[in-house]
PDB file of C-alpha atoms in Angstrom:
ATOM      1  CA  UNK A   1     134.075  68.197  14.464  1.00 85.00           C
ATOM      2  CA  UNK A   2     133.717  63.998  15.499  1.00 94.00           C
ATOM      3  CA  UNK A   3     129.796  64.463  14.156  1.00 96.00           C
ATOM      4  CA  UNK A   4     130.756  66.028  10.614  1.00 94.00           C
ATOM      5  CA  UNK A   5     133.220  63.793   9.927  1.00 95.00           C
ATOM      6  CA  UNK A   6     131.454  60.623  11.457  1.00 95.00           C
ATOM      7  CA  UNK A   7     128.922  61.922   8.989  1.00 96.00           C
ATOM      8  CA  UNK A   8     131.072  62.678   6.037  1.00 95.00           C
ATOM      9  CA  UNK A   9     132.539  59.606   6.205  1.00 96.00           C
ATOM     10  CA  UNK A  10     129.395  57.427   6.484  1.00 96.00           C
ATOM     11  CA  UNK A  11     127.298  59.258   3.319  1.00 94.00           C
ATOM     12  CA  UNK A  12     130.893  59.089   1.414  1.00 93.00           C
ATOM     13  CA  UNK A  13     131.499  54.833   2.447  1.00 95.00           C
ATOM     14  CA  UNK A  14     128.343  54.340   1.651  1.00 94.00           C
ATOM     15  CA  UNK A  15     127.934  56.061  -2.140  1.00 92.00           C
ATOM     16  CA  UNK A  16     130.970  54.414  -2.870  1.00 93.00           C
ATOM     17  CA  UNK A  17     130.872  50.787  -1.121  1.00 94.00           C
ATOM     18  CA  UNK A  18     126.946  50.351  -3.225  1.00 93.00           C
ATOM     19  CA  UNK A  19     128.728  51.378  -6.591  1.00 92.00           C
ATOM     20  CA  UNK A  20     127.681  47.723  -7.377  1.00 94.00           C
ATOM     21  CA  UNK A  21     124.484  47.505  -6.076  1.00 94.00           C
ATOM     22  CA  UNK A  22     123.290  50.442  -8.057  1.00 91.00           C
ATOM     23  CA  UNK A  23     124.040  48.573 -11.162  1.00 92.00           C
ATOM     24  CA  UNK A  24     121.988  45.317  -9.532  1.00 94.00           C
ATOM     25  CA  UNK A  25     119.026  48.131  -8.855  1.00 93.00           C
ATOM     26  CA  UNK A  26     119.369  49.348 -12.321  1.00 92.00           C
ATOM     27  CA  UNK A  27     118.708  45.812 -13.933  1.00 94.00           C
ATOM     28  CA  UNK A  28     116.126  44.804 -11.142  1.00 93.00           C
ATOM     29  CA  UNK A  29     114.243  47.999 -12.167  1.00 91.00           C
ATOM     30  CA  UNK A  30     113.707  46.749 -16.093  1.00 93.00           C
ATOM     31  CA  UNK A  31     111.345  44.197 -15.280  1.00 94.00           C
ATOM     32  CA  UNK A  32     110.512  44.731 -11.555  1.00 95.00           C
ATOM     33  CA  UNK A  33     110.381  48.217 -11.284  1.00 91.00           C
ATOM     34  CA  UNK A  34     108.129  48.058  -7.790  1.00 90.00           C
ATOM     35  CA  UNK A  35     111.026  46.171  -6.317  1.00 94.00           C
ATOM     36  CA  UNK A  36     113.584  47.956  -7.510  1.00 93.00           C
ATOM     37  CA  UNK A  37     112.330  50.934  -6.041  1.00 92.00           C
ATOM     38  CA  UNK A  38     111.364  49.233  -2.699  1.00 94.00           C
ATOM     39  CA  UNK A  39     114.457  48.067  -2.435  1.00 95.00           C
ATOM     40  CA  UNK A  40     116.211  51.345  -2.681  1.00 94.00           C
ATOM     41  CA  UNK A  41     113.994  52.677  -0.228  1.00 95.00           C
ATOM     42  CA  UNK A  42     114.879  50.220   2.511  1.00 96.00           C
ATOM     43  CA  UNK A  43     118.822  51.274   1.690  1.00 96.00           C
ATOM     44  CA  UNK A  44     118.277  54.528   1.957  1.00 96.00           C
ATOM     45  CA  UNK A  45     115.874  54.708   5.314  1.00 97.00           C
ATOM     46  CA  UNK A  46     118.992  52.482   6.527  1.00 97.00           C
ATOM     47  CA  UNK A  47     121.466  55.064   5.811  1.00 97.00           C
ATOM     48  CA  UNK A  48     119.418  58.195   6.681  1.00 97.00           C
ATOM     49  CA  UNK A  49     118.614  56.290  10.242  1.00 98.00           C
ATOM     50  CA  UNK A  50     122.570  56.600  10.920  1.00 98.00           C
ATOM     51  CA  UNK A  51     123.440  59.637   9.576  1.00 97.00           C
ATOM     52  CA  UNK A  52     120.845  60.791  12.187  1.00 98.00           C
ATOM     53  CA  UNK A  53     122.121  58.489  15.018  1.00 98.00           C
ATOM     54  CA  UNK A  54     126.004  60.099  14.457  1.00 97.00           C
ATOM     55  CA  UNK A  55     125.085  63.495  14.248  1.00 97.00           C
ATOM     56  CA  UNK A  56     123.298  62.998  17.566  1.00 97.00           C
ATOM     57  CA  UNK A  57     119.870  64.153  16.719  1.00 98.00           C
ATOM     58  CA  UNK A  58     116.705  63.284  19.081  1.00 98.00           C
ATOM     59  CA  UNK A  59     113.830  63.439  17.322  1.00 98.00           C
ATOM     60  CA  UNK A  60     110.093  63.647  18.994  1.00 98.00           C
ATOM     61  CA  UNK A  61     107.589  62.753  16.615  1.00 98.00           C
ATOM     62  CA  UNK A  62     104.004  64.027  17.696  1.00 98.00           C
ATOM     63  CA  UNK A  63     100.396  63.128  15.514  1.00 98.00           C
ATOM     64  CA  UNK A  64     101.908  60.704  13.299  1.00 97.00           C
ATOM     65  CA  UNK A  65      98.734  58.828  14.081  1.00 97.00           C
ATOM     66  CA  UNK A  66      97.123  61.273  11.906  1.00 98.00           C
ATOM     67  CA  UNK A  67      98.123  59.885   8.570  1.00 98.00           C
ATOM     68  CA  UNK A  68      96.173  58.221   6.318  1.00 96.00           C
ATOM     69  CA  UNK A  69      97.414  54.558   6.268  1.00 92.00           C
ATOM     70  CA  UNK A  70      95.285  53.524   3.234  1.00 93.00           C
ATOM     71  CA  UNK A  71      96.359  56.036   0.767  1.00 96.00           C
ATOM     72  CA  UNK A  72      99.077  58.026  -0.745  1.00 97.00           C
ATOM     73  CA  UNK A  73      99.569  61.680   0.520  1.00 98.00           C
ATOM     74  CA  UNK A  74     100.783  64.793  -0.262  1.00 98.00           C
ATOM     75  CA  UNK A  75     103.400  65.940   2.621  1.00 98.00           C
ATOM     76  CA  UNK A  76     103.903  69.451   3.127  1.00 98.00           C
ATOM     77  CA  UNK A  77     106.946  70.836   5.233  1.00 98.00           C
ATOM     78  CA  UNK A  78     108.336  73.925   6.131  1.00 98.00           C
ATOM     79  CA  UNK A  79     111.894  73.939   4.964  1.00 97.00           C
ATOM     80  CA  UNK A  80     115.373  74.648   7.177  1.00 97.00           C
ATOM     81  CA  UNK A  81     117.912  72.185   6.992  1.00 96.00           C
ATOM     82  CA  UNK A  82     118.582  69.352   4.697  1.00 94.00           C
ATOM     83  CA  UNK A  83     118.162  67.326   7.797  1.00 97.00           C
ATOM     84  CA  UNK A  84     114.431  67.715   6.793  1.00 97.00           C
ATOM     85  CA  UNK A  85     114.103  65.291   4.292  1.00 96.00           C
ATOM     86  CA  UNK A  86     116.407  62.982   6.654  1.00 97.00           C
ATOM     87  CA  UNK A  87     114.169  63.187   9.327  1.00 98.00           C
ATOM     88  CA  UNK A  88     111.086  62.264   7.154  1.00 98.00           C
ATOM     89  CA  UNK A  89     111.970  60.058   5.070  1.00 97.00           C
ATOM     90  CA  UNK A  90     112.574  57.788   7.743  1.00 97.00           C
ATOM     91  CA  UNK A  91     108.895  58.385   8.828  1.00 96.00           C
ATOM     92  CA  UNK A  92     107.561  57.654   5.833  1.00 94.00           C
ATOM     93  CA  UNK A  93     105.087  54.247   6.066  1.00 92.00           C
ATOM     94  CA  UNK A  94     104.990  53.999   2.635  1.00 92.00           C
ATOM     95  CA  UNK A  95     107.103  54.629  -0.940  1.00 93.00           C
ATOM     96  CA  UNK A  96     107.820  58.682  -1.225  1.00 96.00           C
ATOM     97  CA  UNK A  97     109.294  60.761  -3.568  1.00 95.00           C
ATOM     98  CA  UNK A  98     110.698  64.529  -2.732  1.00 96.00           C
ATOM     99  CA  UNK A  99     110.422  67.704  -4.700  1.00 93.00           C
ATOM    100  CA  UNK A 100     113.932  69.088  -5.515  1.00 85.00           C
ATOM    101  CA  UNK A 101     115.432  71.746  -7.193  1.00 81.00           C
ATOM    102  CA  UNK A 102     117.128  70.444 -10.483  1.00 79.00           C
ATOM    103  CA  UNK A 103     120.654  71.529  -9.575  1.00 76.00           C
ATOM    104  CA  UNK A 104     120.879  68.319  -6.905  1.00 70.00           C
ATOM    105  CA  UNK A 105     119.711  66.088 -10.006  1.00 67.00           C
ATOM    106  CA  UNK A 106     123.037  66.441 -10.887  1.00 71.00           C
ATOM    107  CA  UNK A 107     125.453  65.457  -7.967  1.00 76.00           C
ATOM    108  CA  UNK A 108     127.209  62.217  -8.891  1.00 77.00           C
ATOM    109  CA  UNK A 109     125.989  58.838  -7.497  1.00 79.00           C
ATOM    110  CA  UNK A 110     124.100  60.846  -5.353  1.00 81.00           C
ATOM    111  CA  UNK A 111     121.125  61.553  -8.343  1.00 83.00           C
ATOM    112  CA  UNK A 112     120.923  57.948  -9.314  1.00 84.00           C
ATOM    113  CA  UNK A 113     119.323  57.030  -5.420  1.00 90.00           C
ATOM    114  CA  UNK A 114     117.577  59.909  -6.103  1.00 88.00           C
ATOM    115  CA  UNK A 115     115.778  58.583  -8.443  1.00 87.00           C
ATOM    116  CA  UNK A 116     115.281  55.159  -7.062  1.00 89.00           C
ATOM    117  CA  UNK A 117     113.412  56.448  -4.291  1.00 90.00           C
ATOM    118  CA  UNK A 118     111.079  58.703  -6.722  1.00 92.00           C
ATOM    119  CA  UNK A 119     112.392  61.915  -6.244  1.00 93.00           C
ATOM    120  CA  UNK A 120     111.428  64.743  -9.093  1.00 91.00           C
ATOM    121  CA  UNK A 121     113.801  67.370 -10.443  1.00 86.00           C
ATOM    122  CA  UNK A 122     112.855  70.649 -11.507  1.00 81.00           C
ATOM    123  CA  UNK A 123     114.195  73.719 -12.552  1.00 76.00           C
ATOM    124  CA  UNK A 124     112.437  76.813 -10.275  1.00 72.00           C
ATOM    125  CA  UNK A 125     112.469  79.039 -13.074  1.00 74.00           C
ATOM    126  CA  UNK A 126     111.223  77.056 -15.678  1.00 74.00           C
ATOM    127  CA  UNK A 127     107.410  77.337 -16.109  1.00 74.00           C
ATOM    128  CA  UNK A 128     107.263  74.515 -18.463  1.00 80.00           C
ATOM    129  CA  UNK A 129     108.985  72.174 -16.537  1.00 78.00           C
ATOM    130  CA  UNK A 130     107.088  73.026 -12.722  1.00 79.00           C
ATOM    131  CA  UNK A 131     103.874  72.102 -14.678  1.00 87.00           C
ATOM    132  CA  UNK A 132     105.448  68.583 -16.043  1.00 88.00           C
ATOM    133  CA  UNK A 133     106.755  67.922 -12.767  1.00 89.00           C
ATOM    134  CA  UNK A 134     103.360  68.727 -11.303  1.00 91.00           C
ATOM    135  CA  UNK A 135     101.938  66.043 -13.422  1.00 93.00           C
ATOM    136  CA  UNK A 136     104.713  63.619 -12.767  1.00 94.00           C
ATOM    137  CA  UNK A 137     103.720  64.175  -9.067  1.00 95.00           C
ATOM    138  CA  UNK A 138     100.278  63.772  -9.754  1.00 96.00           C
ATOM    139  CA  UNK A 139     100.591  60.297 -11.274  1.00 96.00           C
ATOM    140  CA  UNK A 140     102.520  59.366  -8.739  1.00 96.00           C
ATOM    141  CA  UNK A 141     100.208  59.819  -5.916  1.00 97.00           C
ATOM    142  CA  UNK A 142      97.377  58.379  -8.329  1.00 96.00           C
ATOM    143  CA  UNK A 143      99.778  54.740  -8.124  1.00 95.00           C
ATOM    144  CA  UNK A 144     100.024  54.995  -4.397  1.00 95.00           C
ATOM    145  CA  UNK A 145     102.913  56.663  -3.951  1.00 96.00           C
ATOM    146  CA  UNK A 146     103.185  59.559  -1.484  1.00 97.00           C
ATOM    147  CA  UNK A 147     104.785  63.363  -2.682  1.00 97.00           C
ATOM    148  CA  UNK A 148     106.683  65.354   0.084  1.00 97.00           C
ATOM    149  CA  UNK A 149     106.941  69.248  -0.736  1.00 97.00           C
ATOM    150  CA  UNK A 150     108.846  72.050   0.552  1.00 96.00           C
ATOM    151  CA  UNK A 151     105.905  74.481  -0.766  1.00 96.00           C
ATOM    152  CA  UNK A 152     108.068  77.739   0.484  1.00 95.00           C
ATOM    153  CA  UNK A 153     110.198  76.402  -2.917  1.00 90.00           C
ATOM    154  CA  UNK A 154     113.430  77.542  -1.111  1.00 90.00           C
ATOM    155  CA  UNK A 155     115.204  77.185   2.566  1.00 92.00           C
ATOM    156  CA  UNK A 156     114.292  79.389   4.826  1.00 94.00           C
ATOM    157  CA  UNK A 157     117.377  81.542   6.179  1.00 92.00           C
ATOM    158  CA  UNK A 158     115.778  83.316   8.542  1.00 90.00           C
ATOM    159  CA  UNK A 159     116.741  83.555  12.189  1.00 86.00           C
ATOM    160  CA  UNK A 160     114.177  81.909  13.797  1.00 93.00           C
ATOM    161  CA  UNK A 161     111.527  79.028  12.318  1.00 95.00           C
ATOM    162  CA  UNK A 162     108.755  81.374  12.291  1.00 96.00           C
ATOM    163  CA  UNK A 163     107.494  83.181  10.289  1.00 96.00           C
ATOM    164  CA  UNK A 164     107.639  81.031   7.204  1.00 97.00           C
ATOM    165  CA  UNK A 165     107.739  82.074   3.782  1.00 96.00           C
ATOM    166  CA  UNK A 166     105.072  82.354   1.632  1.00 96.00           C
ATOM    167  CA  UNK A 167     103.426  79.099   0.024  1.00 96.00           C
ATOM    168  CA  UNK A 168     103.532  78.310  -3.302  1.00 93.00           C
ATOM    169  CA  UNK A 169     100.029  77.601  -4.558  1.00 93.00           C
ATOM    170  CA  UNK A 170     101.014  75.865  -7.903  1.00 89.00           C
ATOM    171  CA  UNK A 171     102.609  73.194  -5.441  1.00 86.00           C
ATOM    172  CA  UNK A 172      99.376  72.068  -4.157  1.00 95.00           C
ATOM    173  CA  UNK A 173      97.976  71.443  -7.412  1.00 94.00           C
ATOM    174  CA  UNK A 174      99.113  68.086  -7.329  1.00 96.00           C
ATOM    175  CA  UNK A 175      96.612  67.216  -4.531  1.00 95.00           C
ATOM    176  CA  UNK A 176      93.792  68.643  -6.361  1.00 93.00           C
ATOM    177  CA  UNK A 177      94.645  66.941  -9.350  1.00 94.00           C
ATOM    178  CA  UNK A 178      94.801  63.575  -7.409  1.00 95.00           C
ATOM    179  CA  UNK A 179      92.082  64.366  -4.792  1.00 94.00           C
ATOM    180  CA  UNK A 180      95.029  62.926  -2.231  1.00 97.00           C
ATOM    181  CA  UNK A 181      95.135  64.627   1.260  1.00 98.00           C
ATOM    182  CA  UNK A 182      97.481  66.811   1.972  1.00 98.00           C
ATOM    183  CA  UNK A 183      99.087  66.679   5.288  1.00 98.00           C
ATOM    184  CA  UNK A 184     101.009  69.510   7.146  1.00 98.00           C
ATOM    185  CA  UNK A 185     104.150  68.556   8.533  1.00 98.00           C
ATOM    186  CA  UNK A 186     105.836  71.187  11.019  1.00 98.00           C
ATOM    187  CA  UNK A 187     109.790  71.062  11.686  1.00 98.00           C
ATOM    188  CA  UNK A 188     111.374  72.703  14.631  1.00 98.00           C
ATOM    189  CA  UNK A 189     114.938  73.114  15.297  1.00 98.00           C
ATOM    190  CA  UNK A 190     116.915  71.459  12.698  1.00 98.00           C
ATOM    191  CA  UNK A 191     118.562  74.210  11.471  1.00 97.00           C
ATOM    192  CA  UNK A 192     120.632  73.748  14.945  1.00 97.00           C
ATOM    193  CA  UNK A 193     122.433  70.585  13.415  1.00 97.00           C
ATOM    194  CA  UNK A 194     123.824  72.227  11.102  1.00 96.00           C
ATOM    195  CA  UNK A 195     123.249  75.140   9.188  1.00 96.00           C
ATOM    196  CA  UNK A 196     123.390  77.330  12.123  1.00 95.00           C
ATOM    197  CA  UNK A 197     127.023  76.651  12.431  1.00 93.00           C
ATOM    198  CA  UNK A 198     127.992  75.403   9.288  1.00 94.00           C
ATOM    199  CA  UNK A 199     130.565  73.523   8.601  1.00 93.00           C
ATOM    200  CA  UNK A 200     129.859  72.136  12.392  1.00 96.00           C
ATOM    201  CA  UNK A 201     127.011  69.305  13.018  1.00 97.00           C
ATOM    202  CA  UNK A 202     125.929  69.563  16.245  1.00 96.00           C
ATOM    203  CA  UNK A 203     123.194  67.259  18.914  1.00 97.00           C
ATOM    204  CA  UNK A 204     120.275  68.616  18.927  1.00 97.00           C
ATOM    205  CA  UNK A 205     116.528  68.165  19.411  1.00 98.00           C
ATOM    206  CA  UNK A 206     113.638  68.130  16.808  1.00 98.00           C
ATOM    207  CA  UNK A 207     110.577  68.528  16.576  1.00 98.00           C
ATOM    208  CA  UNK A 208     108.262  66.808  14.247  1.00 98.00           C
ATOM    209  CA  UNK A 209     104.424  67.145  13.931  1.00 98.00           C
ATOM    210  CA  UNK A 210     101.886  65.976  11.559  1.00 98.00           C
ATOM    211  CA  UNK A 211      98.945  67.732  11.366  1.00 98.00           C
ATOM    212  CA  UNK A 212      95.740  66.312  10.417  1.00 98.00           C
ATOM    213  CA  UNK A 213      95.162  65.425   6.516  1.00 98.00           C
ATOM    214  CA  UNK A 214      92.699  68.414   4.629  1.00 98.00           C
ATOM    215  CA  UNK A 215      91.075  66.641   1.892  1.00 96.00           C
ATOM    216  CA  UNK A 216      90.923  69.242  -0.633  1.00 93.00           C
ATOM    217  CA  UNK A 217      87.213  68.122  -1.964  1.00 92.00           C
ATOM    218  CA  UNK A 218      85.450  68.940   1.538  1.00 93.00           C
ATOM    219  CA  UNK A 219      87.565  72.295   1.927  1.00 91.00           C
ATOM    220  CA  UNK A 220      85.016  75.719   0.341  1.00 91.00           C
ATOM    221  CA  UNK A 221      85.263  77.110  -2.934  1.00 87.00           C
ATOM    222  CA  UNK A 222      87.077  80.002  -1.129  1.00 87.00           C
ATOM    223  CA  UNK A 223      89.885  77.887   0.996  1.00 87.00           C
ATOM    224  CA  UNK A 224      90.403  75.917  -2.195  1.00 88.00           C
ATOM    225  CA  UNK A 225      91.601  78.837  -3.968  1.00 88.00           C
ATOM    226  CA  UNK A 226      94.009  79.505  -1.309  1.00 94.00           C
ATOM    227  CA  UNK A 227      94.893  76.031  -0.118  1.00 96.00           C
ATOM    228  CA  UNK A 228      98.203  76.729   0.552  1.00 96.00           C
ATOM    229  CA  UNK A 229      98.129  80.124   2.583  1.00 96.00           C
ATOM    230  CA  UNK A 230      95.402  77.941   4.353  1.00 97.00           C
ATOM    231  CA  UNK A 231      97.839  74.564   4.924  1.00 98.00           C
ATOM    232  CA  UNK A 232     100.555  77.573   5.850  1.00 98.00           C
ATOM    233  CA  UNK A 233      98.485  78.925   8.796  1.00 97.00           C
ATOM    234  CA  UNK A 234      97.910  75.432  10.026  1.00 98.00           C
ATOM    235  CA  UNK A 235     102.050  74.801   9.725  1.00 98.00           C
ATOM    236  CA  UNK A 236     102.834  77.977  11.487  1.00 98.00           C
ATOM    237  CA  UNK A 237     100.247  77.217  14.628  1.00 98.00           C
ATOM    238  CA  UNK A 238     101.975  73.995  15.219  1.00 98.00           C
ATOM    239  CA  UNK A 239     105.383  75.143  15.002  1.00 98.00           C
ATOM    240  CA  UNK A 240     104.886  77.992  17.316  1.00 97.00           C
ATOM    241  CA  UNK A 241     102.633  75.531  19.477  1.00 97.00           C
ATOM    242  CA  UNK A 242     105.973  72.732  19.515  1.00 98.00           C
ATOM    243  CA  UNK A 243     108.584  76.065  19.891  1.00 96.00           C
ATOM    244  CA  UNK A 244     107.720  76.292  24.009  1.00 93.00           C
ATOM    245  CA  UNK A 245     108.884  72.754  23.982  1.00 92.00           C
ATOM    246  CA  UNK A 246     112.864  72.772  22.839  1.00 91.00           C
TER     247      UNK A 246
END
């Protein structure tokens, strides 16, 4: 109960207490656009750090030697909690956006640093609009800026972190598009802060593993035409590898 409201509390202080600042970012960003969005992303990795300090998550980061420091990437994660995109953002050594579904475009305050820190909208069902935000994505990894992807497109409510769901293939496009590397990202246990017991937030311990990057240009014809059952496999040895140690 302390850990959801501490929480509460701290996202709700802080949407409301940079009501101005938002305003400051939004006339930064018409002729400094780069700083604008840098300086959203500091703001946000602040405020992401505490949510995870008050709702008593210990995180143990393995491989993150493993990516590419001179050059944007695509992230690819499997997808429990929203604690995921908590967790890694943080990580992040460099400007990222994330891939969301359109209907959290439209929470209040909440969409604006949304889009400050690059994150795309789009509507699951919409053909038309996956492809545009596939090309949004694209041009964003081309300026330097990394994409993070939940390619199973949904959470996964299953019991247990394994198996995952299916990959979408059309989410990968955006690294063969860019010729980026993609790197495989494998989440254990966050479901246990909160989803597990919703509405409770409870301590627990995560996992966190980068895998190493696949460039997409050295992978064969065949992999390439399944690059994300491939990145998949490669997601599901490392959680089931980082399972034995919760």
């Amino acid at each position: 109960m302390i850990r959801l409201i501490l929480a509460l509390l701290t996202a709700i202080v802080y949407l409301i207490g940079t009501l101005p600042v938002l305003l400051i970012l939004w006339l930064l960003g018409k002729s400094r656009p780069a700083a604008r969005d840098q300086a959203a992303r500091v703001m946000i990795r602040w405020v992401f750090r505490v949510l995870i300090k008050v709702s008593g998550i210990r995180v143990t980061v393995i491989g993150e030697e493993r990516v590419p420091g001179d050059t944007a990437v695509l992230y690819t994660g499997n997808h429990r909690s929203i604690f995921d995109i908590l967790i890694t953002y943080v990580r992040s050594p460099r400007i990222c956006g994330y891939v969301a579904k359109k209907e959290l475009g439209s929470i209040p305050l909440f969409s604006l640093w949304a889009r400050y820190i690059n994150c795309l909208f789009f509507d699951r069902k919409d053909l038309k609009e996956g492809m545009k935000m596939i090309l949004e994505g694209t041009e964003m990894l081309k300026e330097g800026k990394s994409v993070f992807i939940f390619p199973e497109g949904t959470r996964n409510k299953s019991e247990s972190d394994l198996p995952l769901l299916p990959f979408h293939e059309g989410s990968f496009r955006m690294a063969l598009k860019s010729k980026c590397p993609i790197v495989p990202v494998a989440i254990c246990n966050t479901v246990n802060v909160w989803e597990a017991h919703f509405p409770w937030i409870r301590s627990a311990h995560v996992i966190l593993e980068y895998g190493d990057p696949i460039y997409t240009e050295e992978l064969e014809p065949s992999l390439k035409k399944r690059v994300g059952a491939y990145v998949r496999e490669k997601t599901e040895e490392m959680i089931e590898k980082n399972q034995k140690l919760l």
